[in-house]
Coordinates of C-alpha atoms and ligand atoms in Angstrom, one line a residue:
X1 CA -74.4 31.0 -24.2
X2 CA -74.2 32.0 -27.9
X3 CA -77.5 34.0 -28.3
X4 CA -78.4 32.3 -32.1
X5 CA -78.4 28.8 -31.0
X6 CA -81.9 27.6 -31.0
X7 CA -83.3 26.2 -27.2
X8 CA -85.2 23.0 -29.5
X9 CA -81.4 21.8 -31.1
X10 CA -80.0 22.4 -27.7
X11 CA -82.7 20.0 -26.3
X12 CA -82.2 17.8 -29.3
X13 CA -78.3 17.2 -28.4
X14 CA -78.9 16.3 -24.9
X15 CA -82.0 14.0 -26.2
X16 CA -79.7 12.4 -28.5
X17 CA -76.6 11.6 -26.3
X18 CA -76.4 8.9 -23.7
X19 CA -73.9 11.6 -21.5
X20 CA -74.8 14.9 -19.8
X21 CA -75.0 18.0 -21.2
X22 CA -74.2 20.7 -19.2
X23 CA -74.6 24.6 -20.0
X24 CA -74.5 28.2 -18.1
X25 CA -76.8 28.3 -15.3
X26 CA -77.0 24.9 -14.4
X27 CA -76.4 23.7 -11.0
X28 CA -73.2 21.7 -11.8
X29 CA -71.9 24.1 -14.6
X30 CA -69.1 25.6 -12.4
X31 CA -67.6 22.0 -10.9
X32 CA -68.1 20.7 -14.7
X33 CA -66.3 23.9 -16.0
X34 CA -63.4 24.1 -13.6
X35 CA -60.1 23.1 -14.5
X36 CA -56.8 21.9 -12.7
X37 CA -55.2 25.5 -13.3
X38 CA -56.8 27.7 -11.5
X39 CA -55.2 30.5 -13.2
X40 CA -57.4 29.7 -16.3
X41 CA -60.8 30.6 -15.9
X42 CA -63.0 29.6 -19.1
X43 CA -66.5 30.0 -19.5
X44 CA -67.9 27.5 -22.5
X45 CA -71.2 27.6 -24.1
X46 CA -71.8 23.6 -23.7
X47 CA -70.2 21.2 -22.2
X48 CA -70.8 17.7 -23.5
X49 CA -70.2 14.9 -20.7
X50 CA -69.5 11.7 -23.7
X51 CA -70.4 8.6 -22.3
X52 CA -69.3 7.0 -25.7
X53 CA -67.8 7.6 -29.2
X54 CA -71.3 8.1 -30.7
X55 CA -71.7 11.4 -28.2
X56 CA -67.8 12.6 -29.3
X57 CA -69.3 12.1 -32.7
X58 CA -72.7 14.3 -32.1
X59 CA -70.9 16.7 -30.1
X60 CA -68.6 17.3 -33.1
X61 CA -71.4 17.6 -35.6
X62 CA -73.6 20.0 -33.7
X63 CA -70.0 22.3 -32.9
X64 CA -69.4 22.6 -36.5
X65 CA -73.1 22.8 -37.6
X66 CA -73.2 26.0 -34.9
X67 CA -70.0 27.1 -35.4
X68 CA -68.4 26.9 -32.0
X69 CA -65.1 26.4 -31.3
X70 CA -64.5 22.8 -30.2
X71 CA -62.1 21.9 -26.9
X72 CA -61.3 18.4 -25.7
X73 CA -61.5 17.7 -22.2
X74 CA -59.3 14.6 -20.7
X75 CA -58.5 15.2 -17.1
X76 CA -58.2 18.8 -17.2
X77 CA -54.5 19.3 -16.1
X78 CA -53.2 21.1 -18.8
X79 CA -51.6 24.1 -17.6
X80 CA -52.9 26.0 -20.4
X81 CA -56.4 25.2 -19.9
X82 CA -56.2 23.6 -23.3
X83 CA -59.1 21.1 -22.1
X84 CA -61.6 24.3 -22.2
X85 CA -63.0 27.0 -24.2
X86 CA -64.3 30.3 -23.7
X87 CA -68.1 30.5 -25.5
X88 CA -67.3 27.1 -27.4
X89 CA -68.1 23.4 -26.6
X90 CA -65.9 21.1 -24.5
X91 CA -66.0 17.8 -25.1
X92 CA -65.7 15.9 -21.8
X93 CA -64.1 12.2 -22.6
X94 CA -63.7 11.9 -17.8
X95 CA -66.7 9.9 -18.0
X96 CA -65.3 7.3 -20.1
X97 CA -63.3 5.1 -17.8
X98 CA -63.5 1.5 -19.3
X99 CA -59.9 -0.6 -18.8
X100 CA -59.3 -4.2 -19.7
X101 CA -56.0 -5.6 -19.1
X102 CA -54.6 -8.4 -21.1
X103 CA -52.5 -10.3 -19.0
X104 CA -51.5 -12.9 -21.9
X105 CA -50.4 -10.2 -24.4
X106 CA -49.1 -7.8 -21.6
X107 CA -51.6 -5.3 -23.3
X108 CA -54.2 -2.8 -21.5
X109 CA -57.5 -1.2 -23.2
X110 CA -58.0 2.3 -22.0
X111 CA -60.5 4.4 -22.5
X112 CA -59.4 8.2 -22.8
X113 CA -61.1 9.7 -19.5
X114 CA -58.9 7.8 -17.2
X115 CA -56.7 9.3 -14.8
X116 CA -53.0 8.0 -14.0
X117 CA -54.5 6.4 -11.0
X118 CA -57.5 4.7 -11.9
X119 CA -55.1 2.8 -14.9
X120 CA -52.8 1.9 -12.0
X121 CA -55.4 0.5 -10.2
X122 CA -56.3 -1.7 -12.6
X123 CA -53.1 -3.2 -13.5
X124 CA -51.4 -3.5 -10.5
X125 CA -52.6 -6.2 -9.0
X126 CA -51.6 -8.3 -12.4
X127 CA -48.0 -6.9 -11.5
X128 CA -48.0 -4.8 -14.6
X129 CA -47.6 -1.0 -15.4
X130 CA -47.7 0.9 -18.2
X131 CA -45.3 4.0 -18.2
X132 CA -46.9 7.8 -17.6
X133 CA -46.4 10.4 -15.5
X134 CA -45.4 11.0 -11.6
X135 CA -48.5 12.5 -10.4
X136 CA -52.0 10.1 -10.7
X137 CA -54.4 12.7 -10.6
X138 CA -53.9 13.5 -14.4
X139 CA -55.4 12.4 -17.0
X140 CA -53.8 9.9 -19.7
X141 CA -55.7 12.1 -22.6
X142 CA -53.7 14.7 -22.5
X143 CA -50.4 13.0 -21.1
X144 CA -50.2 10.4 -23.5
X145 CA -50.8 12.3 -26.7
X146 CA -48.1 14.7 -25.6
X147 CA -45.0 12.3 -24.9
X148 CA -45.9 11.1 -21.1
X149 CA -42.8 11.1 -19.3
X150 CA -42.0 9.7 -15.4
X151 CA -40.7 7.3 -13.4
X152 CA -40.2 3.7 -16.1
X153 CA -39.3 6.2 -19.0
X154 CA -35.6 5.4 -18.5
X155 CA -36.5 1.7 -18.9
X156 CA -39.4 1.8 -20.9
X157 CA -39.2 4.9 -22.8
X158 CA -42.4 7.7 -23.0
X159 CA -45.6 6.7 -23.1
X160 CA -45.8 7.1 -26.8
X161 CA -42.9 4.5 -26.7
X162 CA -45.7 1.7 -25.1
X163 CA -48.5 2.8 -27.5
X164 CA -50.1 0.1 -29.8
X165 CA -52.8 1.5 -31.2
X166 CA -55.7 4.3 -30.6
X167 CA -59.0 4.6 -31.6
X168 CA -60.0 8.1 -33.0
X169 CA -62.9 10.4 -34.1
X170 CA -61.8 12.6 -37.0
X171 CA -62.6 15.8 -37.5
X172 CA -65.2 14.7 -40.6
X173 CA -66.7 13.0 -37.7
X174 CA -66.1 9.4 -38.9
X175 CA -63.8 6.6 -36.6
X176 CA -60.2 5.5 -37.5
X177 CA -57.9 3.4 -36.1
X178 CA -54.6 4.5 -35.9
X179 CA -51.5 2.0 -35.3
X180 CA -48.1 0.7 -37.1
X181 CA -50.5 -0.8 -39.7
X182 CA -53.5 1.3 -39.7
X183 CA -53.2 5.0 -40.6
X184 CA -49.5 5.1 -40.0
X185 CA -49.1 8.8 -40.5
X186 CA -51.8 9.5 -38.4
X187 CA -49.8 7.5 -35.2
X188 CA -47.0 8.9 -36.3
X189 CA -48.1 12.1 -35.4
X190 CA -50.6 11.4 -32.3
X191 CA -47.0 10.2 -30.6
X192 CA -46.0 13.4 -29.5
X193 CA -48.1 15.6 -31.5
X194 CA -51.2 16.3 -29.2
X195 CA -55.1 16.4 -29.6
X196 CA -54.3 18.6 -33.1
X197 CA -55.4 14.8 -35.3
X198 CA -58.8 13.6 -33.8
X199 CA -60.0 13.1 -30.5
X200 CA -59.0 9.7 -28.9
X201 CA -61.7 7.7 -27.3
X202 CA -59.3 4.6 -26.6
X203 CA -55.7 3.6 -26.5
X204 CA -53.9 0.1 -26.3
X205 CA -50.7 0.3 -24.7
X206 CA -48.1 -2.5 -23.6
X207 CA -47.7 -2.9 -20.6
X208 CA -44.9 -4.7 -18.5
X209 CA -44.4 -6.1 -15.1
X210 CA -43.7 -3.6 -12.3
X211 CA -44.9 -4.2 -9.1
X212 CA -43.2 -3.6 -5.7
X213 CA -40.8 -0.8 -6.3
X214 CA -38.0 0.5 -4.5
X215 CA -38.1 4.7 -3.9
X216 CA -39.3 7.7 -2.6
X217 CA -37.7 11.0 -1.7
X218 CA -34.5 11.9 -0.2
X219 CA -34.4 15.7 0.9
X220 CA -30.8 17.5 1.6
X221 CA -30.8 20.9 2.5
X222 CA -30.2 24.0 -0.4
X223 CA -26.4 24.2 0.8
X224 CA -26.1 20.9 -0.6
X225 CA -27.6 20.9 -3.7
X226 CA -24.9 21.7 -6.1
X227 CA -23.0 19.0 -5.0
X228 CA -26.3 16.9 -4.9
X229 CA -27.2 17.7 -8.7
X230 CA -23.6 17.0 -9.5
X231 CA -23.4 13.9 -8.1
X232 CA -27.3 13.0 -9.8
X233 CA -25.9 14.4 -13.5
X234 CA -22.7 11.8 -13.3
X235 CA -24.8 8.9 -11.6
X236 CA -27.4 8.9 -14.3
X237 CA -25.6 9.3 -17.3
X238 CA -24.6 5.5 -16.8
X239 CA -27.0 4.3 -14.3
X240 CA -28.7 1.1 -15.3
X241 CA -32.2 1.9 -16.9
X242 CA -34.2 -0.1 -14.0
X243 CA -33.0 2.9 -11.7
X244 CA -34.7 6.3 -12.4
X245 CA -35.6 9.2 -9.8
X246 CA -36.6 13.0 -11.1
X247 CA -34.3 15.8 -9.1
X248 CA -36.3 18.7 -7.9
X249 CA -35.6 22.1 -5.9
X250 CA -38.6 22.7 -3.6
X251 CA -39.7 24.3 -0.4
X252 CA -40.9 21.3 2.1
X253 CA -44.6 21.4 2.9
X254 CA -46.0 22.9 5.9
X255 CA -47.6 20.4 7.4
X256 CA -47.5 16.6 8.3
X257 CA -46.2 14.5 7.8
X258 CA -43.0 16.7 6.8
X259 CA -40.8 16.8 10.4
X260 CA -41.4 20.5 11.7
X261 CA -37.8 21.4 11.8
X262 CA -37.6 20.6 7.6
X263 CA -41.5 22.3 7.1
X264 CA -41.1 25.7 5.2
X265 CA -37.3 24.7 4.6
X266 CA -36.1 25.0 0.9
X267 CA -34.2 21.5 0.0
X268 CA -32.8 20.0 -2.8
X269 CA -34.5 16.3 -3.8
X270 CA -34.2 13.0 -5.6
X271 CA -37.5 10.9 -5.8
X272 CA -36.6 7.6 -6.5
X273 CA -37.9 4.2 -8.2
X274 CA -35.7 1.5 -8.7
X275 CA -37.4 -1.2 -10.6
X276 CA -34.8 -3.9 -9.3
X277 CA -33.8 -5.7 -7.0
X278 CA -33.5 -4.3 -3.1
X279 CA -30.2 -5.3 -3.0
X280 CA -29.2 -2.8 -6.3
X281 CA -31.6 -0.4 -4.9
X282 CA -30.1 -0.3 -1.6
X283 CA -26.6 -0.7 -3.0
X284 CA -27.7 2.8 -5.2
X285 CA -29.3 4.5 -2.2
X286 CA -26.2 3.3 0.4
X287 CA -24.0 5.6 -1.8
X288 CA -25.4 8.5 -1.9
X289 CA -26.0 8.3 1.8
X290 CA -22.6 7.9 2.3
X291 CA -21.9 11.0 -0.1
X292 CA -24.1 13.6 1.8
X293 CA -26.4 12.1 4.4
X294 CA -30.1 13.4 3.8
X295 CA -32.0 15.6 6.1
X296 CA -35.0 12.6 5.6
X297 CA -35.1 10.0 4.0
X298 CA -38.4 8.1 2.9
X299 CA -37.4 5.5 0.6
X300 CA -38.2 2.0 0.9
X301 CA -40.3 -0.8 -0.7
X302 CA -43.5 0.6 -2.1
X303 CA -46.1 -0.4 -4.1
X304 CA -45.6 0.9 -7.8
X305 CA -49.1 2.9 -7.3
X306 CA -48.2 4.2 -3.6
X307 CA -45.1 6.0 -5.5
X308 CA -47.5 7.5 -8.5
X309 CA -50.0 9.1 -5.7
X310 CA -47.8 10.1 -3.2
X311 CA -47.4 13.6 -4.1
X312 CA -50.9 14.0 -5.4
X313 CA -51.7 16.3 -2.0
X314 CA -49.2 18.3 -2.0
X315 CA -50.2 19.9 -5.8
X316 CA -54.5 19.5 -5.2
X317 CA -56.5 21.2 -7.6
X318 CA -57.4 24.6 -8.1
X319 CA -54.2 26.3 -7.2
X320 CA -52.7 28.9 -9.6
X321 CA -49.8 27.6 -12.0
X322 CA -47.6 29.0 -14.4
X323 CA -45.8 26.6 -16.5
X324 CA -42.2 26.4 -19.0
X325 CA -40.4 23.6 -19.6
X326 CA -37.4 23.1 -21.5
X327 CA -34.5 20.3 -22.5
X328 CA -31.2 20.5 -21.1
X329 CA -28.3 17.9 -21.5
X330 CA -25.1 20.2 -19.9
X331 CA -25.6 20.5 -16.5
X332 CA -22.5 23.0 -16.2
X333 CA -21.7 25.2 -12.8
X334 CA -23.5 28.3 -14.0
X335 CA -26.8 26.0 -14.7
X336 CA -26.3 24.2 -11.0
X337 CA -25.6 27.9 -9.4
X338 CA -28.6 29.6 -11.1
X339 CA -31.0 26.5 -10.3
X340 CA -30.1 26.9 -6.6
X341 CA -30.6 31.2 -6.8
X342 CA -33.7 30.8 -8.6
X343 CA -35.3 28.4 -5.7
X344 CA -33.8 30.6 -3.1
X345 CA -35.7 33.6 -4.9
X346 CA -39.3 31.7 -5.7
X347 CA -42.2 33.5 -4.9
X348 CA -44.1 30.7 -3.5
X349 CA -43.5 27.5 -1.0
X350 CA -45.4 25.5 -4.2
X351 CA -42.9 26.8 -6.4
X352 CA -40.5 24.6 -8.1
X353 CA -37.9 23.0 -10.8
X354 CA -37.9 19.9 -11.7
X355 CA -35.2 17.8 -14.4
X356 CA -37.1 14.7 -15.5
X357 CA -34.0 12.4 -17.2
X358 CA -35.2 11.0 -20.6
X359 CA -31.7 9.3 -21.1
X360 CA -32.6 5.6 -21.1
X361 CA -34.8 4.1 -23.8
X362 CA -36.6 6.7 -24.7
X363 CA -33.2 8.3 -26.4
X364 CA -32.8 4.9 -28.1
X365 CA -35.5 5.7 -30.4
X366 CA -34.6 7.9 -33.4
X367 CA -35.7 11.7 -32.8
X368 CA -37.9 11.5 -35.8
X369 CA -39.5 8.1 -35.2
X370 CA -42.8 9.8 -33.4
X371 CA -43.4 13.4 -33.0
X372 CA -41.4 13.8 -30.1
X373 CA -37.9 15.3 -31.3
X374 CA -35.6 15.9 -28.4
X375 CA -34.9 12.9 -27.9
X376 CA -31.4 13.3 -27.6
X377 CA -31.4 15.7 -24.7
X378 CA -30.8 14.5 -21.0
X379 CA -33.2 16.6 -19.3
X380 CA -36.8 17.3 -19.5
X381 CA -36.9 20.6 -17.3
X382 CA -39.9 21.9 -15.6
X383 CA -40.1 25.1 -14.2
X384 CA -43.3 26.2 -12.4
X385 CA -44.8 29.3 -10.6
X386 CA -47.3 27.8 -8.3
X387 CA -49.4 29.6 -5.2
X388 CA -53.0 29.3 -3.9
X389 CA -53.4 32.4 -4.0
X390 CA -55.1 34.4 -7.2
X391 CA -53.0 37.2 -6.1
X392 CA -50.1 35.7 -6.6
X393 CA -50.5 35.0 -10.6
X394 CA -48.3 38.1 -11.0
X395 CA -45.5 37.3 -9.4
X396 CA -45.3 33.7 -10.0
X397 CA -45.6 34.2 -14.0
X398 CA -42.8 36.7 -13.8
X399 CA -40.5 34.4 -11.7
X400 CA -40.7 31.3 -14.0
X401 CA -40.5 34.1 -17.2
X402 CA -37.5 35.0 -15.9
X403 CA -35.9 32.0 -14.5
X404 CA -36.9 30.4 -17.7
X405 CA -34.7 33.0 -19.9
X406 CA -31.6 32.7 -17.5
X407 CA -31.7 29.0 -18.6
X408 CA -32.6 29.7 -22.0
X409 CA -29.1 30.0 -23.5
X410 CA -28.4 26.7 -22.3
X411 CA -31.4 25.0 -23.7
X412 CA -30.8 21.9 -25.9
X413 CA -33.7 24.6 -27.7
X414 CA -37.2 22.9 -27.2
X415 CA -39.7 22.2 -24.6
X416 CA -41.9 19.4 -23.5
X417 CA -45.8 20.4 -25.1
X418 CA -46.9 19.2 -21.7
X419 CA -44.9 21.8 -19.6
X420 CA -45.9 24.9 -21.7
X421 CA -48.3 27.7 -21.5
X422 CA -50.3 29.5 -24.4
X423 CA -47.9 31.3 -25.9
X424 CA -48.3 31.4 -29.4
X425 CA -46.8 29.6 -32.5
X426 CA -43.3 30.4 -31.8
X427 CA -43.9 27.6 -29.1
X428 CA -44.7 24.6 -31.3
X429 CA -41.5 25.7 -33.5
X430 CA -39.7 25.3 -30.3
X431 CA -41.6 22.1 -28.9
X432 CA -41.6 19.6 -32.4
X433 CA -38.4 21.3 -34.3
X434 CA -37.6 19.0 -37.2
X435 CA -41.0 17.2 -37.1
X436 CA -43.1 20.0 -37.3
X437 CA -43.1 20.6 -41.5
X438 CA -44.3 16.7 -41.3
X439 CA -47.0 17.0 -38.6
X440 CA -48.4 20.3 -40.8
X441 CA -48.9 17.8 -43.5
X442 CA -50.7 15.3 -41.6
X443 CA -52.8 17.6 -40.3
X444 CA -53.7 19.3 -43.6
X445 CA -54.7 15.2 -44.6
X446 CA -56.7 14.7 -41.1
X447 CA -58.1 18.2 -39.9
X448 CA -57.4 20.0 -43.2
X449 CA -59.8 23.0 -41.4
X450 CA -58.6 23.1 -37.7
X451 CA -61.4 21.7 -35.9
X452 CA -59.1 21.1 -33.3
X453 CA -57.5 24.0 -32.6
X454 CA -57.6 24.6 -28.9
X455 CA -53.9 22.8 -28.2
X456 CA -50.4 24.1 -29.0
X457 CA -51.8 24.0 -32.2
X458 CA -49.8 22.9 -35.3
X459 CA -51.3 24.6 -38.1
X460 CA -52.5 22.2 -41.6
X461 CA -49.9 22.9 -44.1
Ligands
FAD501 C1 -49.5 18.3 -11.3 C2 -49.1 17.9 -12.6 C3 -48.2 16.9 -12.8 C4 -47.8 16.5 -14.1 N1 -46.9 15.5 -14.2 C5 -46.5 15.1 -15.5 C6 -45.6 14.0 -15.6 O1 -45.1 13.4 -14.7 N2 -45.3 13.6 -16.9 C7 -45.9 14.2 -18.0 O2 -45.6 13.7 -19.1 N3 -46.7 15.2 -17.9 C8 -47.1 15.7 -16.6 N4 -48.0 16.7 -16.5 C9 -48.4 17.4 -17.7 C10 -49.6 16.7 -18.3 O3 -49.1 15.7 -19.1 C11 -50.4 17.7 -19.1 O4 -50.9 18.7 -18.3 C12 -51.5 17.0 -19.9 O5 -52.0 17.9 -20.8 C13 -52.6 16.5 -19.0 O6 -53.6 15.8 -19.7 P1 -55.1 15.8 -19.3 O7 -55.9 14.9 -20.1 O8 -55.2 15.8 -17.8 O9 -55.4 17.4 -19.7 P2 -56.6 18.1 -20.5 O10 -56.4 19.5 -20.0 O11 -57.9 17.4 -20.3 O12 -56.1 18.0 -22.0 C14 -54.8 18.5 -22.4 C15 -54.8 18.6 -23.9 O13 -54.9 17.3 -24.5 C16 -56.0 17.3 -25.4 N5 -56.7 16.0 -25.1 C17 -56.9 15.4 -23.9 N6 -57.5 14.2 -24.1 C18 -57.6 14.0 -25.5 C19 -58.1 13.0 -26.3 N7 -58.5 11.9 -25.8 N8 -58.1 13.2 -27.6 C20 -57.7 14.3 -28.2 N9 -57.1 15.3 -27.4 C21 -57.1 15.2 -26.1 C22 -56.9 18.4 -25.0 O14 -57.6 18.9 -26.0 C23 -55.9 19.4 -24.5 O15 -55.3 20.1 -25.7 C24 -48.4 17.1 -15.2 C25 -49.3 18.1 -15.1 C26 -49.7 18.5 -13.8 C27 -50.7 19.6 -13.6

């Protein structure tokens, strides 16, 4: 705890909030302090729990009145650890979970401590979704003001593609909205851009009618997988947008409910989700059965939220992670070969790549029409060192390092701000390219002193 901070105005903040305020020593300090990546290990000086926009707002006054350094908390999953801050004061939003879904406008109200999973809740049994990401345990903070990217973003684009409007704390402490008509700029540049504007206590997004899907993984052994990935690069250059599926090179899990013969096995995999019909889903899946039979085969009709938490256990919280990501849209015979060397050589059975396609309606959308600018690429790659193991961060930082340099020279030349580490400001050259000299400006206009600087932070011009 910073030494100069008086006990009385410590007392006085939690007085004055309606949420928890949580600091060294208390029982619940570690749980409240903890974050997704274990790998990060930060130790704040305050942790404000917000139950509303009036606590973001007295949080923020009493960080800059005691000069600490402010982090913003959504569901913690950054691999950065960008949701905490070493001596400074988090501000917590997870405890503000409010959703209303608008089934006459196709809209939905969330509040910005939901996870993936509680949204889905709520609008699935209306027989809507709004497109995020493919695991539900994170949290739509952090997700949606990077880009949000998963299974509907060939046919409905990011999530920044589906966002109507946000409410926001500024850093001068007062409330904006931020839409197409309010504060333009300002949404401009949350699309894509990150918590660098204003903390976000709610968003409206559109949402739009998904229910029962068709998906789920197919697994074909390593030998396979360069004529697997080939196949997957032609198929979904002109696949209709309703079909999507991510490809990934993995180890499979050892345990149920993987068959024992596959467990410990490193595969090659397509996960699925058609948003059709069974018949076109079934037509899709039929031919690449007949192409190379898989070694298991799970797909089927699923609800749209059974599909979202499915691999939630397999990637639990608390294990060690180390993150790149990069775009990619020429899938040649070098890239294939090293992808399949690279999994052979992982450190880790938690290790893995994964190639996201961001080809469909997301790449209708001009590159500098949000902050998002690859746009154009086919690929959003992730490459990630994971084990359990604290031991391990060594060896799994140096593996993803130095798979992610063998891929580099075929790099479109950017990276997804959600699949990066804390590398400097090289890294938000790389991530916004053409869009960052415009996002400098609208943060000199909107956080002119870089309150919120714990993010890949884009400095105020
Ligand atoms: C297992 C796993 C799977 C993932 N899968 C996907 C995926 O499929 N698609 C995808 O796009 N991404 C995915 N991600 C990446 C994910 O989008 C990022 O980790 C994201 O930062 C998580 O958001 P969060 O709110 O949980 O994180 P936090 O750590 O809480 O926050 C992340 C950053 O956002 C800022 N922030 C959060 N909320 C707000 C707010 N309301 N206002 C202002 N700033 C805020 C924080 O300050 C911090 O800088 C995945 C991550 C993990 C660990």
């Amino acid at each position: 705890m910073k030494s100069n901070i008086p006990t009385s105005k410590i007392e006085a903040l939690a007085k004055s909030i309606k949420g928890k305020l949580i600091k060294p020593g208390d029982n619940n300090y570690d749980e409240a302090r903890s974050l997704y990546n274990a790998m990060i290990d930060k130790r704040p000086a305050l942790i404000v729990q917000c139950a509303d926009t009036t606590d973001v707002q007295a949080a923020i006054q009493f960080s800059k009145e005691h000069q600490l350094r402010l982090a913003v908390r959504g569901g913690g999953h950054n691999g950065a650890g960008f949701g905490s801050v070493d001596d400074g004061l988090v501000i917590d939003l997870s405890p503000m979970k409010a959703i209303h879904v608008d089934t006459k406008n196709q809209t939905v109200l969330v509040q910005s401590g939901c996870t993936l999973a509680e949204i889905d809740k709520a609008t699935h049994p209306f027989g809507l979704a709004i497109p995020t990401g493919v695991f539900s345990t994170t949290g739509i903070g952090g997700l949606a003001l990077g880009g949000g990217l998963g299974y509907l973003t060939r046919q409905h684009g990011f999530t920044i593609d589906n966002l109507l409007e946000a409410s926001v704390v500024l850093a001068d402490g007062t409330t904006a909205k931020a839409s197409e008509f309010e504060n333009p700029d300002l949404f401009w540049a949350i699309r894509g851009g990150g918590g660098n504007f204003g903390i976000v206590t709610s968003f409206l997004f559109k949402a739009h009618p998904v229910s029962t899907i068709y998906g789920g993984p197919m697994l074909w052994p390593l030998e396979d997988a360069e004529q697997i990935l080939g196949w997957f690069d032609r198929f979904i250059d002109t696949a209709p947008t309703q079909l999507s599926g991510f490809f990934a090179l993995m180890t499979v899990p050892p345990g149920a409910p993987f068959p024992e013969d596959l467990q410990g096995k490193r595969v090659c995999a397509i996960v699925w989700c058609c948003n059709c019909s069974e018949e076109r889903a079934t037509a899709v899946f039929d031919s690449i059965r007949q192409y190379r039979k898989p070694a298991l085969d799970w797909t089927g009709p699923m609800p749209f939220p059974a599909l979202q938490g499915m691999f939630d256990p397999t990637l639990p919280k608390g294990l060690q992670w180390y993150w790149k990501g990069d775009f990619v849209t020429r899938l040649d015979n070098k890239v294939i070969a090293d992808a399949v060397q690279q999994i052979k050589d992982a450190p880790t059975w938690q290790s893995l790549l994964h190639l996201y396609p961001v080809n469909g309606r997301a790449a209708t959308i001009p590159p500098d029409a949000t902050a998002w600018h690859y746009r154009k690429s086919k690929y959003a790659v992730v490459i990630a060192g994971v084990s359990e193991k604290p031991e391990d961060k060594d060896i799994i930082t140096a593996w993803t390092k130095n798979y992610a340099s063998i891929l580099q020279p075929s790099s479109d030349g950017g990276g997804y701000v959600n699949f990066m580490m804390n590398e400097g400001n090289n890294t938000v050259e790389r991530i916004y390219a053409g869009n960052l000299k415009r996002l400098s400006s609208i943060k000199a206009k909107f956080d002119p002193a870089n309150l919120f600087s714990i993010n890949q932070n884009i400095q105020p011009a």
